mmCIF file with all atom_site columns, C-alpha atoms in Angstrom:
data_model
loop_
_atom_site.group_PDB
_atom_site.id
_atom_site.type_symbol
_atom_site.label_atom_id
_atom_site.label_alt_id
_atom_site.label_comp_id
_atom_site.label_asym_id
_atom_site.label_entity_id
_atom_site.label_seq_id
_atom_site.pdbx_PDB_ins_code
_atom_site.Cartn_x
_atom_site.Cartn_y
_atom_site.Cartn_z
_atom_site.occupancy
_atom_site.B_iso_or_equiv
_atom_site.pdbx_formal_charge
_atom_site.auth_seq_id
_atom_site.auth_comp_id
_atom_site.auth_asym_id
_atom_site.auth_atom_id
_atom_site.pdbx_PDB_model_num
ATOM 1  C CA . ALA A 1 1  ? -36.268 -45.224 -53.778 1.00 0.00 ? 1  ALA A CA 1
ATOM 2  C CA . THR A 1 2  ? -38.041 -44.173 -50.816 1.00 0.00 ? 2  THR A CA 1
ATOM 3  C CA . PHE A 1 3  ? -40.538 -41.815 -51.056 1.00 0.00 ? 3  PHE A CA 1
ATOM 4  C CA . SER A 1 4  ? -42.188 -39.317 -48.683 1.00 0.00 ? 4  SER A CA 1
ATOM 5  C CA . ASP A 1 5  ? -44.800 -36.484 -48.625 1.00 0.00 ? 5  ASP A CA 1
ATOM 6  C CA . LEU A 1 6  ? -43.590 -33.659 -46.409 1.00 0.00 ? 6  LEU A CA 1
ATOM 7  C CA . GLU A 1 7  ? -46.376 -30.759 -46.006 1.00 0.00 ? 7  GLU A CA 1
ATOM 8  C CA . THR A 1 8  ? -45.607 -27.191 -44.840 1.00 0.00 ? 8  THR A CA 1
ATOM 9  C CA . LYS A 1 9  ? -48.561 -26.040 -42.760 1.00 0.00 ? 9  LYS A CA 1
ATOM 10 C CA . TRP A 1 10 ? -47.560 -22.498 -41.916 1.00 0.00 ? 10 TRP A CA 1
ATOM 11 C CA . THR A 1 11 ? -43.880 -20.912 -42.069 1.00 0.00 ? 11 THR A CA 1
ATOM 12 C CA . VAL A 1 12 ? -43.226 -17.217 -39.988 1.00 0.00 ? 12 VAL A CA 1
ATOM 13 C CA . SER A 1 13 ? -40.512 -14.530 -40.531 1.00 0.00 ? 13 SER A CA 1
ATOM 14 C CA . GLU A 1 14 ? -39.029 -12.175 -38.506 1.00 0.00 ? 14 GLU A CA 1
ATOM 15 C CA . MET A 1 15 ? -36.771 -9.688  -40.728 1.00 0.00 ? 15 MET A CA 1
ATOM 16 C CA . GLY A 1 16 ? -34.894 -6.049  -40.641 1.00 0.00 ? 16 GLY A CA 1
ATOM 17 C CA . ARG A 1 17 ? -34.204 -4.567  -44.160 1.00 0.00 ? 17 ARG A CA 1
ATOM 18 C CA . LEU A 1 18 ? -31.092 -2.275  -44.524 1.00 0.00 ? 18 LEU A CA 1
ATOM 19 C CA . GLY A 1 19 ? -31.357 -0.256  -48.103 1.00 0.00 ? 19 GLY A CA 1
ATOM 20 C CA . PHE A 1 20 ? -30.189 2.567   -49.716 1.00 0.00 ? 20 PHE A CA 1
ATOM 21 C CA . LEU A 1 21 ? -32.040 5.186   -52.441 1.00 0.00 ? 21 LEU A CA 1
ATOM 22 C CA . VAL A 1 22 ? -30.495 4.847   -55.770 1.00 0.00 ? 22 VAL A CA 1
ATOM 23 C CA . THR A 1 23 ? -32.541 7.523   -57.238 1.00 0.00 ? 23 THR A CA 1
ATOM 24 C CA . PRO A 1 24 ? -35.672 9.463   -55.064 1.00 0.00 ? 24 PRO A CA 1
ATOM 25 C CA . ASN A 1 25 ? -37.975 6.106   -56.320 1.00 0.00 ? 25 ASN A CA 1
ATOM 26 C CA . VAL A 1 26 ? -35.870 3.183   -56.209 1.00 0.00 ? 26 VAL A CA 1
ATOM 27 C CA . LEU A 1 27 ? -34.683 1.386   -53.276 1.00 0.00 ? 27 LEU A CA 1
ATOM 28 C CA . LEU A 1 28 ? -32.033 -1.448  -52.849 1.00 0.00 ? 28 LEU A CA 1
ATOM 29 C CA . TYR A 1 29 ? -31.850 -3.353  -50.038 1.00 0.00 ? 29 TYR A CA 1
ATOM 30 C CA . ALA A 1 30 ? -30.422 -6.220  -48.132 1.00 0.00 ? 30 ALA A CA 1
ATOM 31 C CA . LEU A 1 31 ? -32.403 -8.263  -45.634 1.00 0.00 ? 31 LEU A CA 1
ATOM 32 C CA . GLY A 1 32 ? -32.028 -10.805 -42.257 1.00 0.00 ? 32 GLY A CA 1
ATOM 33 C CA . GLY A 1 33 ? -33.608 -12.606 -39.879 1.00 0.00 ? 33 GLY A CA 1
ATOM 34 C CA . TRP A 1 34 ? -34.949 -15.645 -38.362 1.00 0.00 ? 34 TRP A CA 1
ATOM 35 C CA . SER A 1 35 ? -37.596 -17.689 -39.612 1.00 0.00 ? 35 SER A CA 1
ATOM 36 C CA . TRP A 1 36 ? -40.255 -20.892 -38.065 1.00 0.00 ? 36 TRP A CA 1
ATOM 37 C CA . ALA A 1 37 ? -42.094 -23.048 -40.043 1.00 0.00 ? 37 ALA A CA 1
ATOM 38 C CA . GLY A 1 38 ? -44.354 -26.046 -39.255 1.00 0.00 ? 38 GLY A CA 1
ATOM 39 C CA . PHE A 1 39 ? -44.506 -29.231 -41.554 1.00 0.00 ? 39 PHE A CA 1
ATOM 40 C CA . THR A 1 40 ? -46.078 -32.609 -41.312 1.00 0.00 ? 40 THR A CA 1
ATOM 41 C CA . TRP A 1 41 ? -45.263 -35.651 -42.664 1.00 0.00 ? 41 TRP A CA 1
ATOM 42 C CA . ALA A 1 42 ? -47.269 -38.309 -44.776 1.00 0.00 ? 42 ALA A CA 1
ATOM 43 C CA . GLN A 1 43 ? -47.934 -39.847 -41.724 1.00 0.00 ? 43 GLN A CA 1
ATOM 44 C CA . GLY A 1 44 ? -49.156 -37.127 -39.660 1.00 0.00 ? 44 GLY A CA 1
ATOM 45 C CA . THR A 1 45 ? -46.140 -36.475 -37.586 1.00 0.00 ? 45 THR A CA 1
ATOM 46 C CA . PRO A 1 46 ? -45.880 -32.629 -36.967 1.00 0.00 ? 46 PRO A CA 1
ATOM 47 C CA . PHE A 1 47 ? -42.502 -31.111 -35.999 1.00 0.00 ? 47 PHE A CA 1
ATOM 48 C CA . THR A 1 48 ? -40.791 -27.186 -36.389 1.00 0.00 ? 48 THR A CA 1
ATOM 49 C CA . LEU A 1 49 ? -37.897 -25.972 -37.367 1.00 0.00 ? 49 LEU A CA 1
ATOM 50 C CA . ASN A 1 50 ? -36.490 -22.793 -37.894 1.00 0.00 ? 50 ASN A CA 1
ATOM 51 C CA . GLY A 1 51 ? -33.310 -21.401 -39.000 1.00 0.00 ? 51 GLY A CA 1
ATOM 52 C CA . PRO A 1 52 ? -31.792 -17.903 -40.868 1.00 0.00 ? 52 PRO A CA 1
ATOM 53 C CA . THR A 1 53 ? -32.961 -16.265 -43.106 1.00 0.00 ? 53 THR A CA 1
ATOM 54 C CA . TRP A 1 54 ? -31.280 -13.752 -45.483 1.00 0.00 ? 54 TRP A CA 1
ATOM 55 C CA . GLY A 1 55 ? -32.103 -12.324 -49.208 1.00 0.00 ? 55 GLY A CA 1
ATOM 56 C CA . VAL A 1 56 ? -32.057 -8.848  -51.420 1.00 0.00 ? 56 VAL A CA 1
ATOM 57 C CA . GLY A 1 57 ? -34.060 -7.170  -52.970 1.00 0.00 ? 57 GLY A CA 1
ATOM 58 C CA . ILE A 1 58 ? -35.019 -3.580  -55.128 1.00 0.00 ? 58 ILE A CA 1
ATOM 59 C CA . GLU A 1 59 ? -38.413 -1.440  -54.785 1.00 0.00 ? 59 GLU A CA 1
ATOM 60 C CA . LYS A 1 60 ? -39.763 0.944   -57.109 1.00 0.00 ? 60 LYS A CA 1
ATOM 61 C CA . ASP A 1 61 ? -42.293 3.498   -56.392 1.00 0.00 ? 61 ASP A CA 1
ATOM 62 C CA . PHE A 1 62 ? -44.534 4.884   -59.417 1.00 0.00 ? 62 PHE A CA 1
ATOM 63 C CA . GLY A 1 63 ? -46.563 6.970   -57.160 1.00 0.00 ? 63 GLY A CA 1
ATOM 64 C CA . TRP A 1 64 ? -49.937 5.140   -57.099 1.00 0.00 ? 64 TRP A CA 1
ATOM 65 C CA . LEU A 1 65 ? -48.275 1.812   -57.204 1.00 0.00 ? 65 LEU A CA 1
ATOM 66 C CA . ARG A 1 66 ? -45.121 0.379   -55.619 1.00 0.00 ? 66 ARG A CA 1
ATOM 67 C CA . GLY A 1 67 ? -43.217 -2.887  -56.932 1.00 0.00 ? 67 GLY A CA 1
ATOM 68 C CA . PHE A 1 68 ? -40.595 -4.935  -55.546 1.00 0.00 ? 68 PHE A CA 1
ATOM 69 C CA . VAL A 1 69 ? -38.875 -7.653  -56.599 1.00 0.00 ? 69 VAL A CA 1
ATOM 70 C CA . GLN A 1 70 ? -36.962 -10.144 -53.894 1.00 0.00 ? 70 GLN A CA 1
ATOM 71 C CA . TYR A 1 71 ? -35.032 -13.084 -53.096 1.00 0.00 ? 71 TYR A CA 1
ATOM 72 C CA . LYS A 1 72 ? -35.343 -14.742 -49.872 1.00 0.00 ? 72 LYS A CA 1
ATOM 73 C CA . GLY A 1 73 ? -33.455 -17.571 -48.418 1.00 0.00 ? 73 GLY A CA 1
ATOM 74 C CA . ILE A 1 74 ? -34.010 -19.807 -45.308 1.00 0.00 ? 74 ILE A CA 1
ATOM 75 C CA . HIS A 1 75 ? -31.517 -22.346 -43.818 1.00 0.00 ? 75 HIS A CA 1
ATOM 76 C CA . TYR A 1 76 ? -33.775 -24.937 -41.608 1.00 0.00 ? 76 TYR A CA 1
ATOM 77 C CA . ARG A 1 77 ? -31.355 -26.506 -39.359 1.00 0.00 ? 77 ARG A CA 1
#
């Protein structure tokens, strides 16, 4: 087996959301966009990857606090 250390240095995502109000305090949404990330191999060789980003989420307004749960997937090409 061969092992190698891959380190993520930075990630940037540009996304939009589209959703609808299930109730006046609950938002259900889908998101999509594009992401870029910088990586480094253990030998110190830097490189970048980019690819589509997608996901879904739900957001609840508690008045003084807004909470959300979100799934986001990125497929680097």
